Structures are given as structure tokens and as C-alpha cells.
Coordinates of C-alpha atoms in Angstrom, one line a residue:
M298 CA 17.6 71.8 10.2
A299 CA 16.5 68.8 12.3
S300 CA 18.8 67.9 15.2
Q301 CA 19.6 64.6 13.6
I302 CA 19.1 63.6 10.1
Q303 CA 18.5 59.8 9.3
Q304 CA 19.2 58.0 6.0
G305 CA 16.0 58.1 3.9
D306 CA 14.5 61.0 5.7
I307 CA 11.8 63.0 3.8
G308 CA 10.5 66.4 4.9
T309 CA 13.5 67.8 6.8
K310 CA 13.9 71.5 6.5
L311 CA 17.5 72.6 5.5
L312 CA 17.8 76.2 6.4
V313 CA 20.6 78.6 5.0
T314 CA 21.2 82.2 6.1
V315 CA 23.0 84.4 3.5
T316 CA 25.6 86.7 5.2
D317 CA 28.4 89.0 4.1
A318 CA 31.2 89.4 6.5
G319 CA 28.9 88.3 9.2
T320 CA 26.1 90.7 8.4
V321 CA 22.8 89.3 7.2
V322 CA 22.0 90.0 3.5
D323 CA 18.5 91.1 2.5
I324 CA 17.5 88.6 -0.2
S325 CA 13.9 89.8 -0.5
S326 CA 14.5 90.9 -4.1
A327 CA 16.3 87.8 -5.1
I328 CA 15.7 86.7 -8.8
A329 CA 16.8 83.0 -7.9
L330 CA 17.6 80.9 -4.8
E331 CA 19.5 77.7 -5.0
I332 CA 20.6 75.2 -2.4
F333 CA 23.2 72.7 -3.2
L334 CA 23.7 69.4 -1.5
K335 CA 27.0 67.4 -1.9
K336 CA 26.6 63.8 -1.1
P337 CA 29.3 61.7 0.5
D338 CA 30.0 60.1 -2.9
G339 CA 30.6 63.5 -4.4
T340 CA 27.4 63.8 -6.3
I341 CA 26.0 67.5 -6.2
L342 CA 22.2 68.1 -6.1
S343 CA 20.9 71.5 -7.0
R344 CA 17.5 72.4 -5.6
S345 CA 15.3 75.6 -5.6
G346 CA 15.4 77.5 -2.4
T347 CA 12.4 79.3 -0.9
L348 CA 12.3 82.3 1.3
D349 CA 11.8 81.5 4.9
S350 CA 10.0 84.7 5.6
D351 CA 10.1 88.0 3.7
G352 CA 13.8 87.6 2.8
T353 CA 15.0 90.6 4.9
D354 CA 16.5 88.0 7.5
G355 CA 18.6 86.5 4.8
K356 CA 17.1 83.0 5.3
M357 CA 16.0 80.5 2.7
F358 CA 15.2 76.8 3.0
Y359 CA 14.7 73.6 1.1
I360 CA 12.6 70.6 2.3
I361 CA 14.4 67.3 1.5
V362 CA 12.6 64.7 -0.8
A363 CA 13.0 61.1 -1.4
G364 CA 16.5 60.2 -2.7
D365 CA 18.2 63.5 -1.4
V366 CA 19.7 61.8 1.8
D367 CA 19.7 58.2 0.7
V368 CA 23.3 57.5 1.8
A369 CA 24.6 57.8 5.3
G370 CA 27.6 60.0 5.8
H371 CA 28.8 63.5 5.7
Y372 CA 27.0 66.0 3.5
K373 CA 27.8 69.6 2.5
L374 CA 25.2 72.4 2.2
Q375 CA 25.5 75.6 0.3
G376 CA 23.3 78.3 -0.8
K377 CA 23.3 80.6 -3.8
V378 CA 21.4 83.7 -4.3
T379 CA 21.1 85.7 -7.5
L380 CA 20.3 89.4 -7.1
S381 CA 20.2 92.2 -9.8
S382 CA 23.7 93.0 -8.7
G383 CA 25.1 89.5 -9.2
S384 CA 25.2 85.9 -7.9
F385 CA 26.6 85.2 -4.5
F386 CA 27.4 81.8 -2.7
T387 CA 27.1 81.1 1.1
S388 CA 29.9 79.4 3.0
T389 CA 29.3 75.6 3.2
T390 CA 28.1 73.8 6.2
T391 CA 28.7 70.1 6.9
F392 CA 26.0 67.8 8.4
K393 CA 25.9 64.2 9.2
V394 CA 23.2 61.8 7.9
H395 CA 23.0 58.8 10.3
C396 CA 22.4 55.3 9.1
N397 CA 19.3 53.1 10.0
L398 CA 19.3 49.5 11.4

């Protein structure tokens, strides 16, 4: 994730690492990867995630597009991975989107 995200940014990479009790989960065989963004107004966006490498590091990402961070404020980020054994959510992370002049 960029060190500072501005309102209206496009192309910023949001990175999520899937862990279980502090241990990285191998997501290389995932059936589906999703990343959820919760905007300051409560709107939740569901976006497709992409493996950051081969998946053994548990990392997936999403590149924000126009409209994703169109409001300044605090956002929440959460990942979901679907494996043959079930679906699992990551813990949530909060990040701030800064306003422009």
C-alpha cells in the first residue's frame, strides 16, 4: 500500500496477507480471492483479488480504480480467500484517505 493515499487516487496497490494465528496461509490453490473496501459512509465494495506472487506467501492485492477512494476519511480493508476446504476472512485493516485542496 502507498505510504499516503489521496482522495481520487487511481493505481494504488492494496496488499493483503492471509494469516492464521500469525502464520502465513498458502493461498496458491485458492478458488477465489476477494478484497473488500468499506468506505467512510459505510458502503462496502467487493473487488477481485490477484495473487501477488505464487500464493505461497499468502499475499494478494487489488489495484484501486476511479471511484474506489472518492471520499476522504478512514477506510477498512479485508480479504477473503476461498479454498477447497472453505472460505476464510482476514482481519481488517484501517487506512486513511487524505483530502485534496
